[in-house]
C-alpha angles and dihedrals in degrees: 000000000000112000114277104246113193095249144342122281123226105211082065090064095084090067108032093206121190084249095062094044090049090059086043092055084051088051088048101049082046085056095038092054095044095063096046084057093041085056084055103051090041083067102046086047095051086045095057085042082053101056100040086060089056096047090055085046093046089050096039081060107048088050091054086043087052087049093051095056084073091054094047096083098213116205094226094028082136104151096012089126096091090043095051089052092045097052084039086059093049095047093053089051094045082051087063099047086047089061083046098053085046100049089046088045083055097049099044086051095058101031101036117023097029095055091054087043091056096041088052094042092044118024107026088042090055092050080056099050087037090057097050086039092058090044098052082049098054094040081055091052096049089046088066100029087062095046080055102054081053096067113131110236096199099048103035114183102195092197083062092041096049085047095049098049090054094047091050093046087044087057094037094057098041077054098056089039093059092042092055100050077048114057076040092059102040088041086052093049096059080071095038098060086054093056097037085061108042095049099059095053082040086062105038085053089054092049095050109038111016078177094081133102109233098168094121098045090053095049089054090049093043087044083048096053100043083055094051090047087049100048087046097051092049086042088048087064103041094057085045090052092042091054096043086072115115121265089259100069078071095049116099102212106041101179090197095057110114104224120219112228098179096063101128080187130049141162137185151110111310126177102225116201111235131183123246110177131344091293100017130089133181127201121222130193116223141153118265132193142159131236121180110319093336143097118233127196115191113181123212109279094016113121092222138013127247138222121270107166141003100235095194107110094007136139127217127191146183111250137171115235133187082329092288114144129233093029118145120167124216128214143212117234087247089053090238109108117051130159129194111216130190120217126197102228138014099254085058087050097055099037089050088045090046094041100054088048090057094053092044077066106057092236094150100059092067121096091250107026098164091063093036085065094036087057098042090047088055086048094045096051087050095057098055099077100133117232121204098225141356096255087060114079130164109267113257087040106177120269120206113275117221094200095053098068092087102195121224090024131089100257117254112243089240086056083060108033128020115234115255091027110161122241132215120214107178128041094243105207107204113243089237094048099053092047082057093059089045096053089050088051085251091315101126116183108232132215096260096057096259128106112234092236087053089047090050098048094049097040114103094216119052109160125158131210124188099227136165113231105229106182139302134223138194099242137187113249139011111211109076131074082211085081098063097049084053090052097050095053096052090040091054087035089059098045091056093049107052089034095242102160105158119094133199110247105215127160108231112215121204127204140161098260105031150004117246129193101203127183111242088213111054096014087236118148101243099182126352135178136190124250106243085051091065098081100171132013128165140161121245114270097231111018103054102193095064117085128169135183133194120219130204120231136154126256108206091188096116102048105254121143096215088048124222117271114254133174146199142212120222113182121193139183110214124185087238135064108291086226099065095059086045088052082052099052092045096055088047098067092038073063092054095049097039083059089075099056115050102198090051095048083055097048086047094048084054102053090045124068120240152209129251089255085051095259116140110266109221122148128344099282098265112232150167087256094054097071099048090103087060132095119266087238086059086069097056111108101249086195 
């Protein structure tokens, strides 16, 4: 049970929370038994009126039965003088007592069983009427609530669009405007009643002992009804100030709404996408709201909410989804659990968005959450400056810093990555480049005086992984697993962010020489790297299907002939375990430096199986084709 608040508060009516509706529910049984008792006591009233009606008809007839003895004539009626006069005098008594049955009747009538009457037949009935006016308001609002979740994000139709949202902001409104006259209703009730209860017995006290000093209870019901007018006069206002709002607060996608991308809560109304059968699919809309690091889902009528989904660790994503707008999807660290959710307007999609990645990252549990969000946004938005290759970086790209590898202590981000590095989210293939490939039928020369067809065919090693190329940034250092995972968070921070959500689908070839990106489609190299270049690669430590590497390389800026070191982070998301194509690299270069021992390069070839050709035989190659037989919702990146 809820706790019991005093009354309903109108600033709550807009969004119509499950927490409101549970206190509502509360105000509702409270209404609901008050009318079954006020039926009751109705009764017990009319029944009193009843009888005192009878009791002025019941006297009004013996003094009409004490005035007949003197009309009977009776034969030996001798020294019935005194008795006439007698009965006479007591009819004449029991005729006053009659007026005074009547007059108390009457008054019992207007001052005890008509105030009840009208309570029940006024107040009592509206809170009826109000009741089936605010469902048929709400059932109007779901109705097209649930038309405009529907609208198509490929082929919009702005006419529809523009129809639906005033629908949606008319019904919305009527809606408000129910609830208002509602929660006024049910909050001046709670008065009412006080008053409805006391009168009657007021009256009927009156009625009986004049006598009686009712100065106290006057003074109660006086006190009682100076609070109810001044409630409903304060409610009064502040239904008058709510409604006076312009048409746009009911409208579901407001452009001109700043969204705040720092909340580390949040809480509203969300479509979540559930499965029906094997191929059908069916969208809800419940109330969502975070606690801690967790997710909470509170449908409509339940008294609290549950838990759906432990945040901490998690990825969310913009998807698209059965060409619905505004969907994202949020994932569990094992990649297990995923769940695909609907928001009404833009601004909720990105705060929602904005807000799950900031609890992913633990943010709350600092001693100052709001500015630590307020700090990593600034340093998110400043990482997303898209670059056109890989060759071209910003100028003043960040070298490795010595000083920054503190030994003994887990490593800062900004140790590993400088903040407002720029990210790449997409592998950029020059235009000459790939003329070039064309015109040599795919075979590209590489660098190092070998064909790529001609390394492939002589390396020991050729294994090939399906992956989906998530972004790549230049880092500090490359000697510490630590890097990636960093990597892998910024890169993942600024997708959901700016709602980035398509990947580029790549096959990544490993050999024992080199790393290749190659386009599924036309078989081109788009990127390769040799293998001594590649200095550190991992998988991430919850979410298995994520793997990154950094690679070496030379920055010449500054004039020097050797060139300074420099490194990149390249972070992926494979259909397979990370940890397979990390097993591979690293064979791989057990490969490379068992090359240049013989013996050692025997005694490896004996304790791996082999081809036929005598490659080393790993895993089934992982391609494209082999996940033909998946669902399409497998190929959604689940970053």
């Amino acid at each position: 049970m809820p706790a019991v608040h005093h009354k309903l508060l109108l600033e709550d009516a807009l969004q119509d929370s499950p927490q409101t509706r549970s206190l509502l529910s509360v105000f509702e049984e409270d209404a609901g038994n008050l009318t079954e008792y006020t039926n009751q006591l109705l009764q017990a009233m009319q029944r009193v009126f009843g009888a005192q009606s009878e009791m002025g008809l019941a006297t009004e007839q013996l003094s009409k039965q004490l005035l007949d003895y003197e009309k009977k004539n009776f034969a030996l009626g001798k020294g019935d003088e005194e008795v006439i006069t007698t009965l006479q005098s007591f009819a004449k008594t029991v005729g006053e007592l009659n007026s005074l049955h009547s007059e108390l009747a009457n008054q019992m009538a207007d001052s005890m069983v008509f105030p009840l009457i009208q309570f029940r037949e006024k107040d009592l009935t509206e809170i009826s009427t109000l009741k089936e006016i605010f469902g048929i308001a709400t059932d109007e609002h779901e109705a097209a609530m649930v038309k405009y979740s529907r609208l198509p994000k490929k082929k919009e139709n702005e006419k529809l669009k523009t129809d639906m949202v005033k629908e949606v902001a008319y019904t919305r409104r009527k809606q408000h405007q129910a609830s208002l006259q509602y929660y006024c209703a049910l909050n001046a009730l709670q008065y009412r009643k006080r008053v409805a209860m006391l009168e009657p017995m007021l009256g009927y006290t009156q009625a009986q002992a004049e006598m009686l000093s009712l100065s106290k209870f006057l003074s109660l019901f006086a006190s009682i009804q100076k609070q109810l007018d001044a409630e409903a006069e304060t409610m009064r206002m502040a239904q008058k100030e709510f409604l006076s709002v312009e048409d746009t607060v009911y409208m579901p996608d407001k452009e001109t709404e700043t969204v705040n991308r720092t909340l580390i809560q949040k809480a509203g109304y969300l479509n979540i996408r559930n499965k029906t059968g094997l191929v059908t699919t069916a969208w809800d809309r419940l109330f969502f709201f975070t606690q801690g690091g967790n997710l909470m889902c509170q449908p409509r009528g339940a008294v609290a909410g549950g838990m759906v989904l432990d945040l901490d660790n998690s990825s969310v994503m913009a998807v698209e989804c059965e060409d619905r707008r505004y969907c994202f999807q949020i994932t569990s660290p094992s990649g297990k659990t995923s769940m695909i959710l609907q928001a009404e307007s833009k601004k909720e999609y990105e705060e929602w968005i904005c807000t799950v990645n900031n609890i992913s990252r633990q943010i709350y549990l600092t001693d100052n959450p709001e500015a630590v969000a307020i700090r990593l946004n600034q340093t998110a938005i400043q990482a997303v400056t898209p670059i056109t290759s890989f060759e071209k970086r910003q100028e003043g790209s960040p070298n490795p810093d010595s000083d920054s590898q503190k030994t003994g202590a887990a490593p800062e981000p900004e140790d590993l990555i400088a903040p407002g590095t720029p990210i790449q989210f997409d592998i950029m293939l020059p235009a000459s480049e790939f003329q070039d490939q064309n015109r040599a039928g795919g075979r590209r020369t590489n660098p190092f005086g070998e064909t790529e067809e001609c390394s492939a065919e002589n390396s020991l090693l050729q294994q090939v992984f399906a992956v989906r190329f998530l972004g790549s940034m230049a880092v500090r250092c490359g000697n510490n697993q630590e890097v990636i995972y960093e990597a892998m968070r910024q890169v993942l921070a600024a997708r959901a962010i700016h709602n980035i959500f398509r990947t580029t689908e790549a096959h990544l070839m490993v050999t024992s020489s080199s790393l290749r990106l190659i386009d599924p489609q036309t078989q081109v190299t788009r990127i390769s790297f040799q293998l001594e270049e590649v200095c550190q690669f991992a998988a991430h430590q919850e979410n298995g299907r994520l793997m990154g590497f950094v690679v070496e390389g030379r920055d010449w800026s500054d004039g020097n002939e050797e060139g300074e070191p420099s490194f990149s982070a390249f972070v992926f998301e494979s259909n397979t375990e990370g940890e397979k194509i990390c097993y591979t690299i690293n064979l791989a270069k057990e490969i490379t430096e068992a090359k240049k021992d013989p013996e050692a390069l025997a005694e490896l070839m004996k304790n791996m199986p082999l081809t036929n050709d005598g490659k080393f035989l790993l895993l089934e190659p992982e391609t494209g084709d082999s996940n033909s037989g998946e669902n399409q919702e497998d190929l959604e990146s689940e970053a």
